[in-house]
PDB file of C-alpha atoms in Angstrom:
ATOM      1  CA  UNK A   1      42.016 218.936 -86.293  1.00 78.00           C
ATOM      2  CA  UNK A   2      42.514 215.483 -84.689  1.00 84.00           C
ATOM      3  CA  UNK A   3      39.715 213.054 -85.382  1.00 89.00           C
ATOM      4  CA  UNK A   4      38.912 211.801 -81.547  1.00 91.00           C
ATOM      5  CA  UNK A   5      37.605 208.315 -80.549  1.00 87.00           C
ATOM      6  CA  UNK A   6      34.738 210.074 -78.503  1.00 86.00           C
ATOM      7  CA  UNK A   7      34.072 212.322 -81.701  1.00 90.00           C
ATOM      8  CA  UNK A   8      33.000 209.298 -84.013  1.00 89.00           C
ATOM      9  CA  UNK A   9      31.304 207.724 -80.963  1.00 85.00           C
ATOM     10  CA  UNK A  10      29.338 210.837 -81.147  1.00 84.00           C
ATOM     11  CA  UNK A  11      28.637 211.002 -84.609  1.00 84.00           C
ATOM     12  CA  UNK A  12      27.444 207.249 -84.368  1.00 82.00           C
ATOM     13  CA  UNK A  13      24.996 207.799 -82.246  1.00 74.00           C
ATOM     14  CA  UNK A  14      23.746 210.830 -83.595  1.00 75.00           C
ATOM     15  CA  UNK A  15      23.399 209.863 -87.153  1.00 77.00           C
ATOM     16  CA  UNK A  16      23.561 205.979 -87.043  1.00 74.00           C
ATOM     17  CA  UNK A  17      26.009 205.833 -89.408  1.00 79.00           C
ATOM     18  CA  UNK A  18      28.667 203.134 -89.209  1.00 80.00           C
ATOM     19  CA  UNK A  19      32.261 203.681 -87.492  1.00 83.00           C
ATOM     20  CA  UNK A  20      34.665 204.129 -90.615  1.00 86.00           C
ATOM     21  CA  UNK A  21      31.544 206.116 -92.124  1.00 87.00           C
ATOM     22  CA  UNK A  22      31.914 208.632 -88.992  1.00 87.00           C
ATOM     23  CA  UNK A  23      35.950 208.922 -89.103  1.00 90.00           C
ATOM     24  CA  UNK A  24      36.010 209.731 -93.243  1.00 91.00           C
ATOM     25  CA  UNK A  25      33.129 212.324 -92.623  1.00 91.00           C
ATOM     26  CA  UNK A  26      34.694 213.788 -89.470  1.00 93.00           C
ATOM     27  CA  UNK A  27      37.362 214.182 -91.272  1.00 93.00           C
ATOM     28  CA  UNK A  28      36.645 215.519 -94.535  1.00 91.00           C
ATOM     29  CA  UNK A  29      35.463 218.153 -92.573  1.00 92.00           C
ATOM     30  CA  UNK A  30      37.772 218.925 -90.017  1.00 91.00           C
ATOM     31  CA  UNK A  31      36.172 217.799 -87.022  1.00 91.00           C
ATOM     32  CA  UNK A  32      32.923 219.922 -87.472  1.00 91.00           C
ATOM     33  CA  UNK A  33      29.874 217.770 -85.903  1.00 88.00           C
ATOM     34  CA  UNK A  34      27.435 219.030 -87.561  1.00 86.00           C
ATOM     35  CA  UNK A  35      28.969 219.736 -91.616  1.00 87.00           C
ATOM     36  CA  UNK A  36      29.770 215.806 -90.920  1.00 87.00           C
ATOM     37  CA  UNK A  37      26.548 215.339 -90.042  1.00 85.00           C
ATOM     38  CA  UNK A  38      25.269 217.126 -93.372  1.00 85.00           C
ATOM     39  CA  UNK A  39      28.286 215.176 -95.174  1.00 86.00           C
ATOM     40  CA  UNK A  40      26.829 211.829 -94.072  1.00 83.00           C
ATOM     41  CA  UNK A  41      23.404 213.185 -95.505  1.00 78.00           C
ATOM     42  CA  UNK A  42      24.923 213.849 -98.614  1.00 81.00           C
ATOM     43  CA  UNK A  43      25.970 210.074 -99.026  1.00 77.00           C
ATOM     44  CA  UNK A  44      22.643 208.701 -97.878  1.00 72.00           C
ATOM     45  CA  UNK A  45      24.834 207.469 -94.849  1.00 71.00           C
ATOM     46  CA  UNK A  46      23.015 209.188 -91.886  1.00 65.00           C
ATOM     47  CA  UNK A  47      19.775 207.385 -90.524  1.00 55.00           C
ATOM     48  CA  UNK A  48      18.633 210.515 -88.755  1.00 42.00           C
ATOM     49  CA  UNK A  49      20.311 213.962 -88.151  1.00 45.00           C
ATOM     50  CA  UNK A  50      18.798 213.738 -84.055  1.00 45.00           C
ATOM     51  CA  UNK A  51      20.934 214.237 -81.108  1.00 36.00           C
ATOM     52  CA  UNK A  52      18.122 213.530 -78.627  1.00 36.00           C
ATOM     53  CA  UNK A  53      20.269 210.872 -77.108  1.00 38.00           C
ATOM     54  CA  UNK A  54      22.427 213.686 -75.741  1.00 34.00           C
ATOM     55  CA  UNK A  55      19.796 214.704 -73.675  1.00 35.00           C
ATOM     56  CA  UNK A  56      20.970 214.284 -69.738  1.00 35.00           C
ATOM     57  CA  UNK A  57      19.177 217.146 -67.404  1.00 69.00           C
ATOM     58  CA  UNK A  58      16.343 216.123 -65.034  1.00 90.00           C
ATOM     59  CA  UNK A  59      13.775 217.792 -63.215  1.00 93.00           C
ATOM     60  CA  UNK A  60      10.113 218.704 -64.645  1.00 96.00           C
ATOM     61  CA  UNK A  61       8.142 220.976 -67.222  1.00 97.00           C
ATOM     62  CA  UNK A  62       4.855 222.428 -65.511  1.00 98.00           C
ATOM     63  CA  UNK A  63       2.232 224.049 -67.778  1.00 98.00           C
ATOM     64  CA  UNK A  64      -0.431 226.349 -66.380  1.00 98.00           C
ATOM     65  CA  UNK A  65      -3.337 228.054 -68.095  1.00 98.00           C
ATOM     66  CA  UNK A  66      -5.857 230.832 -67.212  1.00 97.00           C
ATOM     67  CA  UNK A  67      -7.777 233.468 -69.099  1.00 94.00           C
ATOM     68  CA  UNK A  68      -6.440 233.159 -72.427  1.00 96.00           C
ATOM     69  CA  UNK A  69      -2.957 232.842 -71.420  1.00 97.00           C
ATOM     70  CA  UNK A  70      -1.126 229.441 -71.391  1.00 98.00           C
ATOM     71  CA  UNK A  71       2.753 228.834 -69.957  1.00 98.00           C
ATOM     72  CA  UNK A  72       4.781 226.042 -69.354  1.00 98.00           C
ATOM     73  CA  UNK A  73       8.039 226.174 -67.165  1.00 98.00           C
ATOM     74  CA  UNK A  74      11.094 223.967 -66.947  1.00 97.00           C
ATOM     75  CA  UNK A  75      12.939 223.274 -63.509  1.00 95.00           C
ATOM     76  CA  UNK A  76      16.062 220.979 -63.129  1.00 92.00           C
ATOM     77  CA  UNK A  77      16.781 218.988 -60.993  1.00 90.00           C
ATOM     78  CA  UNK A  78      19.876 216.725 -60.650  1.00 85.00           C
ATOM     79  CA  UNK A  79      18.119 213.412 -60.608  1.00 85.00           C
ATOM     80  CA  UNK A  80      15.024 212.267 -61.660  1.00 87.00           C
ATOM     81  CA  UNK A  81      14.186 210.918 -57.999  1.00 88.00           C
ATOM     82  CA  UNK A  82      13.583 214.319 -56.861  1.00 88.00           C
ATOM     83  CA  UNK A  83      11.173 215.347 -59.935  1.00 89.00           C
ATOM     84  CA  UNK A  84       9.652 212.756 -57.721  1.00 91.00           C
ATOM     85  CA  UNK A  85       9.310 214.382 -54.699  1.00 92.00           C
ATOM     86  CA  UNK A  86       6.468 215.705 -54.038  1.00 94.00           C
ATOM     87  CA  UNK A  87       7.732 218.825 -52.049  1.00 93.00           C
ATOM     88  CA  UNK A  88       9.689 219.593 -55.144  1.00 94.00           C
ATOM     89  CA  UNK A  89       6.499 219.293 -57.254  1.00 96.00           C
ATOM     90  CA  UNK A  90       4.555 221.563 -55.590  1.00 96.00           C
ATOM     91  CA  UNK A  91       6.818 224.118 -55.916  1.00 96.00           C
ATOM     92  CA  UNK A  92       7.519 223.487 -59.881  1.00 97.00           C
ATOM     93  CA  UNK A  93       3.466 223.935 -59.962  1.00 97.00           C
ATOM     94  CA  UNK A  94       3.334 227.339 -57.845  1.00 97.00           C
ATOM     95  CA  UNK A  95       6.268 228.519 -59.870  1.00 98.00           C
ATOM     96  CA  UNK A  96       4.208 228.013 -63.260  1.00 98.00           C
ATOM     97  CA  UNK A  97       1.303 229.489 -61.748  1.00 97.00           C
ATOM     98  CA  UNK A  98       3.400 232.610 -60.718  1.00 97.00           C
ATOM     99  CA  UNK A  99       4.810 232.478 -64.061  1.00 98.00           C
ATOM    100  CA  UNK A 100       1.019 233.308 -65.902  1.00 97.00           C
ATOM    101  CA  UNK A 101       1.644 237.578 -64.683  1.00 96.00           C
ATOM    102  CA  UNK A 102       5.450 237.493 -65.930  1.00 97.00           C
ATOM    103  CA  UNK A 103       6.942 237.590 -69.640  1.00 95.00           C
ATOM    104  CA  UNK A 104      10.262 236.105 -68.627  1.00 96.00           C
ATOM    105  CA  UNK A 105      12.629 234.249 -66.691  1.00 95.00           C
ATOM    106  CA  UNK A 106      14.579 237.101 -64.885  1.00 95.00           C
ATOM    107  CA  UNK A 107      10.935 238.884 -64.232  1.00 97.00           C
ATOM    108  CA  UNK A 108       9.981 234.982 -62.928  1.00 97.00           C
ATOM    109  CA  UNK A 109      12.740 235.104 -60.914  1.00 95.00           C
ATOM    110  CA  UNK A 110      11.324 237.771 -58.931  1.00 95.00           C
ATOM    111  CA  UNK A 111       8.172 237.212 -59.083  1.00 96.00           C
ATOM    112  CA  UNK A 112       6.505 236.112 -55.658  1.00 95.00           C
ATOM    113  CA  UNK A 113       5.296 232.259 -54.440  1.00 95.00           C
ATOM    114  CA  UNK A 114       3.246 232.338 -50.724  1.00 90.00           C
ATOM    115  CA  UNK A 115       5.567 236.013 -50.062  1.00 93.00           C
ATOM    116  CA  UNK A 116       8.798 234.863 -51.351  1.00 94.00           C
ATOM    117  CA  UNK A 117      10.470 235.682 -54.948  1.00 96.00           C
ATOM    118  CA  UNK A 118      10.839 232.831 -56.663  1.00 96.00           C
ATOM    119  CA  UNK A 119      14.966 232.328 -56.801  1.00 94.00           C
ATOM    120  CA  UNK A 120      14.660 232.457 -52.409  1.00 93.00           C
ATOM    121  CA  UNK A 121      11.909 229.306 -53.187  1.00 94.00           C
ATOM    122  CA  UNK A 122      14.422 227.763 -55.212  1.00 91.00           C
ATOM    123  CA  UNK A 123      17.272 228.634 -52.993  1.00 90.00           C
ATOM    124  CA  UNK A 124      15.368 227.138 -50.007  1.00 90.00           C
ATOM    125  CA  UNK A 125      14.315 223.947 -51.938  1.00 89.00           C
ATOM    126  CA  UNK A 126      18.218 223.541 -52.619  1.00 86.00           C
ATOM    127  CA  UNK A 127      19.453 223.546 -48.863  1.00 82.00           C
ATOM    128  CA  UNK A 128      16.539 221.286 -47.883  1.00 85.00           C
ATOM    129  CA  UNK A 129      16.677 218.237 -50.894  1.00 84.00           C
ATOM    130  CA  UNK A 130      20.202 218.874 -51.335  1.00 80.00           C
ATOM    131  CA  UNK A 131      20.265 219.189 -55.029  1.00 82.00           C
ATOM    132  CA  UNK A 132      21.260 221.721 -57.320  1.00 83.00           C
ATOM    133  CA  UNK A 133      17.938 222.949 -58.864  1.00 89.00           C
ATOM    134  CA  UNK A 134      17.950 225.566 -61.697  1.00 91.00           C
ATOM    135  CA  UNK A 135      14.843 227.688 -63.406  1.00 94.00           C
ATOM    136  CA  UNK A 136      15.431 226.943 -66.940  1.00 93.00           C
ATOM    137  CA  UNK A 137      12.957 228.558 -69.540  1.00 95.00           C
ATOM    138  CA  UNK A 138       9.334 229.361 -69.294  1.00 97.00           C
ATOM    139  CA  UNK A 139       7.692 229.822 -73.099  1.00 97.00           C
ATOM    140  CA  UNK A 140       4.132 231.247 -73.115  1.00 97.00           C
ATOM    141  CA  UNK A 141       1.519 231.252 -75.504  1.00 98.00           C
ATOM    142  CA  UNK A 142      -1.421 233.531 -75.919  1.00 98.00           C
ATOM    143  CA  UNK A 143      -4.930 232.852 -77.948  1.00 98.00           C
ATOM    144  CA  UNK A 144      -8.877 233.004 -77.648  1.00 98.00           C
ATOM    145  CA  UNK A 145      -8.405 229.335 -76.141  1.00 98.00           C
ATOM    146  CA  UNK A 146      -5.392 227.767 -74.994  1.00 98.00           C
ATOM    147  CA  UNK A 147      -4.867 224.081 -74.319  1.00 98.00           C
ATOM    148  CA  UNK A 148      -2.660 222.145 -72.595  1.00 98.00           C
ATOM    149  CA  UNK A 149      -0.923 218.834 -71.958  1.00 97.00           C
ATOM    150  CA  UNK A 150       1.566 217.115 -70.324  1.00 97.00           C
ATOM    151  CA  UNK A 151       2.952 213.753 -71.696  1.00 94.00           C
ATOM    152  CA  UNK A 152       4.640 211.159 -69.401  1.00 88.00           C
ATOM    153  CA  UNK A 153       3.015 212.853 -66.600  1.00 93.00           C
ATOM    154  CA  UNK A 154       4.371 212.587 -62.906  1.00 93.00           C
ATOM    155  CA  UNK A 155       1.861 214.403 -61.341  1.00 94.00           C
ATOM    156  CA  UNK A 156      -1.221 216.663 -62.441  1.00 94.00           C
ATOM    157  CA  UNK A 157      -0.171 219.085 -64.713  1.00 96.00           C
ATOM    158  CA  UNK A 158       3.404 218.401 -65.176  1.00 97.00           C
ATOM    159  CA  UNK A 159       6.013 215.535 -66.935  1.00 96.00           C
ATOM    160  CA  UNK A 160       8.652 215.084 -69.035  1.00 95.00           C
ATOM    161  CA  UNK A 161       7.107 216.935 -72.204  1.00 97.00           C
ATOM    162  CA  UNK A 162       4.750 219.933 -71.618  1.00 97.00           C
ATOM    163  CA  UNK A 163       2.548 220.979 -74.992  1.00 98.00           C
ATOM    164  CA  UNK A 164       0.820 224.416 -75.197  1.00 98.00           C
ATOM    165  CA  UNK A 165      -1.759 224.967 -78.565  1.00 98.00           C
ATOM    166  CA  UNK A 166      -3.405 228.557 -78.831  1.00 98.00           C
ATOM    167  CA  UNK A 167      -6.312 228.576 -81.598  1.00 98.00           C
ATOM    168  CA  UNK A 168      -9.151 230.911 -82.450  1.00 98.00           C
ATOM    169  CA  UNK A 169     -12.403 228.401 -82.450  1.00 97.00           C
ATOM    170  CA  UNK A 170     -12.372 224.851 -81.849  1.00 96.00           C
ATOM    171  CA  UNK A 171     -12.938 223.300 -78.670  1.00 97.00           C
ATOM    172  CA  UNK A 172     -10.908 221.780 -76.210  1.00 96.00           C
ATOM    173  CA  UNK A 173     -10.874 218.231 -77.452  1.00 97.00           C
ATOM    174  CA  UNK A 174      -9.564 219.116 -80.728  1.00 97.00           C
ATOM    175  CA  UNK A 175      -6.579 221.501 -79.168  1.00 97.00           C
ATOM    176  CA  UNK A 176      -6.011 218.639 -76.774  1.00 97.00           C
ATOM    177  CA  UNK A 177      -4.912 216.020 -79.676  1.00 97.00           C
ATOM    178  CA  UNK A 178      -3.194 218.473 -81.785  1.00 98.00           C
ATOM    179  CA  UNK A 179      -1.059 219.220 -78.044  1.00 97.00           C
ATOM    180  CA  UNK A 180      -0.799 215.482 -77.906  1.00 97.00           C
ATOM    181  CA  UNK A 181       0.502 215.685 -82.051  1.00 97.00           C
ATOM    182  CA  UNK A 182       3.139 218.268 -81.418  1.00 97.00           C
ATOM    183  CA  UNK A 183       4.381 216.239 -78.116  1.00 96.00           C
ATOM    184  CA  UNK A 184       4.519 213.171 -80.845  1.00 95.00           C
ATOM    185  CA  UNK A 185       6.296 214.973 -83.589  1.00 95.00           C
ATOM    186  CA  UNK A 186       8.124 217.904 -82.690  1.00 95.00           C
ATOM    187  CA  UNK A 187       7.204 220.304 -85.144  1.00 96.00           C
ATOM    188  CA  UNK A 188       9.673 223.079 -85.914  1.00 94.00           C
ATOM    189  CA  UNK A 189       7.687 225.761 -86.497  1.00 96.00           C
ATOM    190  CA  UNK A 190       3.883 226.637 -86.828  1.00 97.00           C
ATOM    191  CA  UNK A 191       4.058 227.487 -90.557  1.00 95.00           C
ATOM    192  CA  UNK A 192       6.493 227.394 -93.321  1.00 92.00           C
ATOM    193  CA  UNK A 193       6.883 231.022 -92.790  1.00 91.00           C
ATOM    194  CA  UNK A 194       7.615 230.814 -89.370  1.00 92.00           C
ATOM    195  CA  UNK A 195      11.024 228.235 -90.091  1.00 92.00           C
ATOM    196  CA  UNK A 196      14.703 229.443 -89.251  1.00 91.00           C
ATOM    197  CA  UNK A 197      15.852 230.731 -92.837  1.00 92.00           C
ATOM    198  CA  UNK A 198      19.137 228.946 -92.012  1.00 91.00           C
ATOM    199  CA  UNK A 199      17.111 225.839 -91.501  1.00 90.00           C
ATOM    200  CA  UNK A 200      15.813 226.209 -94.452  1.00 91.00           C
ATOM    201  CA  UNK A 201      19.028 226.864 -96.298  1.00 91.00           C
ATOM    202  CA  UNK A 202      20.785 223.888 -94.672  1.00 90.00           C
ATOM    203  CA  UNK A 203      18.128 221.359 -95.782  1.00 90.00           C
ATOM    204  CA  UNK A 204      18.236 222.642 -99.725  1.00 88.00           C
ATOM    205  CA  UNK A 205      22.240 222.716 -99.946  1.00 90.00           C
ATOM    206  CA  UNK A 206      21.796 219.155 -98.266  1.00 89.00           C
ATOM    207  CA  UNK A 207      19.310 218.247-100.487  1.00 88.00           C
ATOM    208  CA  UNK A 208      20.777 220.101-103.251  1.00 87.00           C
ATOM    209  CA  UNK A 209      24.289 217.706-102.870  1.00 87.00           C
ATOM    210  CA  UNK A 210      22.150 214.328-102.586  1.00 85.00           C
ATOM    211  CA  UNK A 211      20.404 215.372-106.251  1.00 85.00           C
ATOM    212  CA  UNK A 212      23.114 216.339-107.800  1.00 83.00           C
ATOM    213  CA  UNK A 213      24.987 212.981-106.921  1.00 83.00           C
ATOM    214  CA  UNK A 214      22.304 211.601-109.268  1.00 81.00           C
ATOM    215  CA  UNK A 215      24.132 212.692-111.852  1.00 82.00           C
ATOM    216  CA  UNK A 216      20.418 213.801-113.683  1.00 84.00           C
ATOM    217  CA  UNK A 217      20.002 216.744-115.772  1.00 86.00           C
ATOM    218  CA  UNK A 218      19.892 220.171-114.046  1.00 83.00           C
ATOM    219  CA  UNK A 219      16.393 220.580-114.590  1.00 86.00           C
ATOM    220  CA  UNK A 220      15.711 217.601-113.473  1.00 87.00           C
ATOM    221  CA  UNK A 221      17.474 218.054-110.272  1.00 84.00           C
ATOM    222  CA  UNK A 222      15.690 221.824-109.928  1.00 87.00           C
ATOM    223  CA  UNK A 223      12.642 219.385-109.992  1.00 90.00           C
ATOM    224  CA  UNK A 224      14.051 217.260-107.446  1.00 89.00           C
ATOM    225  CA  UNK A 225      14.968 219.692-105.112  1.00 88.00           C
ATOM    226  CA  UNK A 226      11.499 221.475-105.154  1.00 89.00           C
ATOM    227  CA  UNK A 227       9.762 218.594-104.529  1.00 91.00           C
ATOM    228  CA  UNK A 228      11.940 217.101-101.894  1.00 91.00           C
ATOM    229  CA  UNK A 229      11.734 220.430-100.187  1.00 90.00           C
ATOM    230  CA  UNK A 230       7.994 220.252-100.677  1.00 92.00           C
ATOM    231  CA  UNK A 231       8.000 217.138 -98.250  1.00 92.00           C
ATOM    232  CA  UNK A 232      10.516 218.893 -95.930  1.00 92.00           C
ATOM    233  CA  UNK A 233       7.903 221.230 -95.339  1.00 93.00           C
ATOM    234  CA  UNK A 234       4.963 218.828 -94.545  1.00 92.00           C
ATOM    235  CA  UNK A 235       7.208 217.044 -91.801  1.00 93.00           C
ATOM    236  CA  UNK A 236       8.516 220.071 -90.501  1.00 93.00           C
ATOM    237  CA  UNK A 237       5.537 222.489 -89.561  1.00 96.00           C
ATOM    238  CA  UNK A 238       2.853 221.624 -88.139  1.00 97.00           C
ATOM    239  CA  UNK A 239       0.632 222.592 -89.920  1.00 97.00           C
ATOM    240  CA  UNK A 240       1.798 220.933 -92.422  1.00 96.00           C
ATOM    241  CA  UNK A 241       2.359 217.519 -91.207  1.00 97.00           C
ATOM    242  CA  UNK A 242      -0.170 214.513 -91.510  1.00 96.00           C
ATOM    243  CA  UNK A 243      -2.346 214.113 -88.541  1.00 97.00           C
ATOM    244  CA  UNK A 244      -1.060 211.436 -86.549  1.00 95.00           C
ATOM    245  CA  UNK A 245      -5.416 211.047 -85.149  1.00 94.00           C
ATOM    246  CA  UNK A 246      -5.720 210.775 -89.005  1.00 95.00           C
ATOM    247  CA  UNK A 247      -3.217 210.713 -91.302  1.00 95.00           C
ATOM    248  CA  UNK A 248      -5.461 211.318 -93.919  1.00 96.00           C
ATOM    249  CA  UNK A 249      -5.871 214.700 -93.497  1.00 97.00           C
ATOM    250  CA  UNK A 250      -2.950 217.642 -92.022  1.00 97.00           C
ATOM    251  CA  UNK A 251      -3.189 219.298 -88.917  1.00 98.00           C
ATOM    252  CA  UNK A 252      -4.586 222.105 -90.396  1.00 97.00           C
ATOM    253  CA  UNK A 253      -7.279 220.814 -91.874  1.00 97.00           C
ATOM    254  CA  UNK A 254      -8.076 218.564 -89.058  1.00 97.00           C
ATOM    255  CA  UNK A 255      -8.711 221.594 -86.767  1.00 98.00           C
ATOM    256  CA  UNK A 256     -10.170 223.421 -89.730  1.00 97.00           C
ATOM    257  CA  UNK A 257     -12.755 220.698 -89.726  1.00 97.00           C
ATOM    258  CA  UNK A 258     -13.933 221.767 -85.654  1.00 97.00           C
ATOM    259  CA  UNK A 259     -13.757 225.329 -86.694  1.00 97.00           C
ATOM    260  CA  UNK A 260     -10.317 226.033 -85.281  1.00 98.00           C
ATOM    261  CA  UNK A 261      -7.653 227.642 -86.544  1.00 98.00           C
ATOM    262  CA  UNK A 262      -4.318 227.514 -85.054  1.00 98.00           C
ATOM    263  CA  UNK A 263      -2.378 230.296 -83.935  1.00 98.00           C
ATOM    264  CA  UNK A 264       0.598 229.261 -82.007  1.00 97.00           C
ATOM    265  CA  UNK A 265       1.848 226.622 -80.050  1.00 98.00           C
ATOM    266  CA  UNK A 266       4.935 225.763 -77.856  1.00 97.00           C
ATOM    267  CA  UNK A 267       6.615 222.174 -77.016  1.00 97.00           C
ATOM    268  CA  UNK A 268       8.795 222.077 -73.851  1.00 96.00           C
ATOM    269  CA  UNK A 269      11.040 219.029 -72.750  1.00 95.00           C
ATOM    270  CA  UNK A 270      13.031 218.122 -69.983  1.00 93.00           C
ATOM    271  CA  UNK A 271      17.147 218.755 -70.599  1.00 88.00           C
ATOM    272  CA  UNK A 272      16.071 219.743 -74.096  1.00 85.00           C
ATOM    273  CA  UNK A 273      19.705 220.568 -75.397  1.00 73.00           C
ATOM    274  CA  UNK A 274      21.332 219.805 -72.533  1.00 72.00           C
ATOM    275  CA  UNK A 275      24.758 217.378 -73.103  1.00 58.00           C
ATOM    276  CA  UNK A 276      25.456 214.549 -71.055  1.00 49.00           C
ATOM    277  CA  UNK A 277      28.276 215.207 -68.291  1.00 51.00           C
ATOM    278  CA  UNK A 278      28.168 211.195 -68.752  1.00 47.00           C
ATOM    279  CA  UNK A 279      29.933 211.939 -72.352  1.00 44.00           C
ATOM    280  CA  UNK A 280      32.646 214.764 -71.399  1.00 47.00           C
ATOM    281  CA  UNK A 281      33.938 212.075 -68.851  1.00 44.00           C
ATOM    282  CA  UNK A 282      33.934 208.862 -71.426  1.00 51.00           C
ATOM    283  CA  UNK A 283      35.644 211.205 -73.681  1.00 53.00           C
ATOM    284  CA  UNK A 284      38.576 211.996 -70.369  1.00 46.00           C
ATOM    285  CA  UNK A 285      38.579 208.276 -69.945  1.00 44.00           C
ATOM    286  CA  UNK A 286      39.481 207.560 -73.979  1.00 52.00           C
ATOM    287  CA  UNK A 287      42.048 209.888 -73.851  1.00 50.00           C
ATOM    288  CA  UNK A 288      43.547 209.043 -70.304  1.00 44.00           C
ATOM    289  CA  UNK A 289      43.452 205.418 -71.617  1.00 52.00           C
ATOM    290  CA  UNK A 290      44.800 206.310 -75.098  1.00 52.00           C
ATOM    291  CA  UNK A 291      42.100 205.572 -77.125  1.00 47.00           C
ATOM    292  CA  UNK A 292      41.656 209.604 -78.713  1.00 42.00           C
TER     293      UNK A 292
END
């Protein structure tokens, strides 16, 4: 496969690595993005694996919670001055609201706001601002208490980053900073239990490569690897991880402390996987200019 100038742009900015770094790895492995990014792993060449800067989509997550029952709901918008407007924010808020009696999009969809199902709101809100809006996702979460919050707020109840923590016990101040903890950190999953096996697997054969390239024993590097998977798992689940309040302590015993345990939680962010259009069109301009 040919290597691409906008492919090892890519790769730069995803892993940090440095430009000749990105073309060997890119091509050692045939173009794929994300073996290269493992490959760069390998060689202690990637400074993170994160592709956050990819990140383009607009628009507004709105969290809502009542009875037990907490949801937060993403709507995009084209530009981030109409996640500004406040017509457009009331209707992201009745939208989550609506979204409290519904298990999922489609059912959201048609679900009513002040008579009308929610795509004619949308519909309507598109003819009148002029931009293409679309009903992304809604996650819910369901627990004795459920807290919200909403980080980088632009108006009451909804922002950039919408955080939902369900717990038996505890009170709302504790929920509250483990919400603000998972909008700092991004866990992956609640529990090690709850983590994609193929996460998992990725991370050990990763791991597996960079202790092996020590050249040690193979019981030593059995050691290695369990221990190095050991940490994966603290920065990966949340319960697991160090509180950020107090790192002294995890997040589970933190709200084990208040009496809480915690049962689920969800983290919500605008354009969350969404690519850049920005970076389809540099890559047309590299080629046009010959420069892929």
């Amino acid at each position: 496969m040919a290597i691409t100038a906008a492919m090892v742009k890519e790769l730069r900015e995803t892993t940090g690595a440095g430009m000749m770094d990105a073309k060997k790895a890119l091509t050692e492995n045939d173009g794929n993005m994300d073996a290269a990014v493992d490959w760069l792993r390998t060689k202690g060449l990637a400074k993170a694996a994160k592709k956050s800067g990819r990140v383009a989509a607009e628009g507004l997550v709105a969290v809502a919670v009542k009875d037990g029952k907490g949801v937060a709901v993403e709507v995009n918008s084209e530009t981030d001055f109409v996640a500004k407007n406040e017509e457009f924010q009331n209707m992201v808020r009745a939208i989550a609201k609506a979204a409290l009696d519904v298990d999922s999009v489609e059912a959201l969809k048609s679900a009513t706001v002040n008579g009308k199902p929610v795509s004619e709101v949308l519909t309507d809100a598109i003819a009148k601002i002029g931009e293409n809006m679309t009903l992304r996702r809604m996650v819910k979460v369901e627990a004795p208490l459920v807290v919200s919050y909403v980080h980088n707020a632009a108006a009451d109840g909804m922002g950039k980053i919408g955080v939902l923590v369900g717990m038996e016990g505890g009170n709302e101040d504790i929920g509250r900073q483990i919400a603000m903890h998972v909008a700092a950190t991004s866990p992956a999953s609640l529990g090690q239990g709850d983590l994609d096996p193929a996460l998992v697997d990725r991370e050990k054969q990763v791991l597996t490569e960079q202790a092996r390239e020590s050249g040690k024993p193979e019981a030593v590097i059995e050691k290695m690897i369990e221990g190095r998977m050991k940490k994966f798992f603290e920065e990966v689940t949340l319960t697991g991880q160090k509180f950020v309040i107090n790192p002294d302590v995890t997040v589970a015993e933190a709200a084990q402390e208040q009496g809480a345990t915690i049962t689920g939680f969800a983290r919500v962010a605008v354009g969350e996987g969404i690519e850049k259009k920005e970076e389809d069109f540099a890559a047309e301009v590299a080629k046009t200019l010959g420069g892929a």
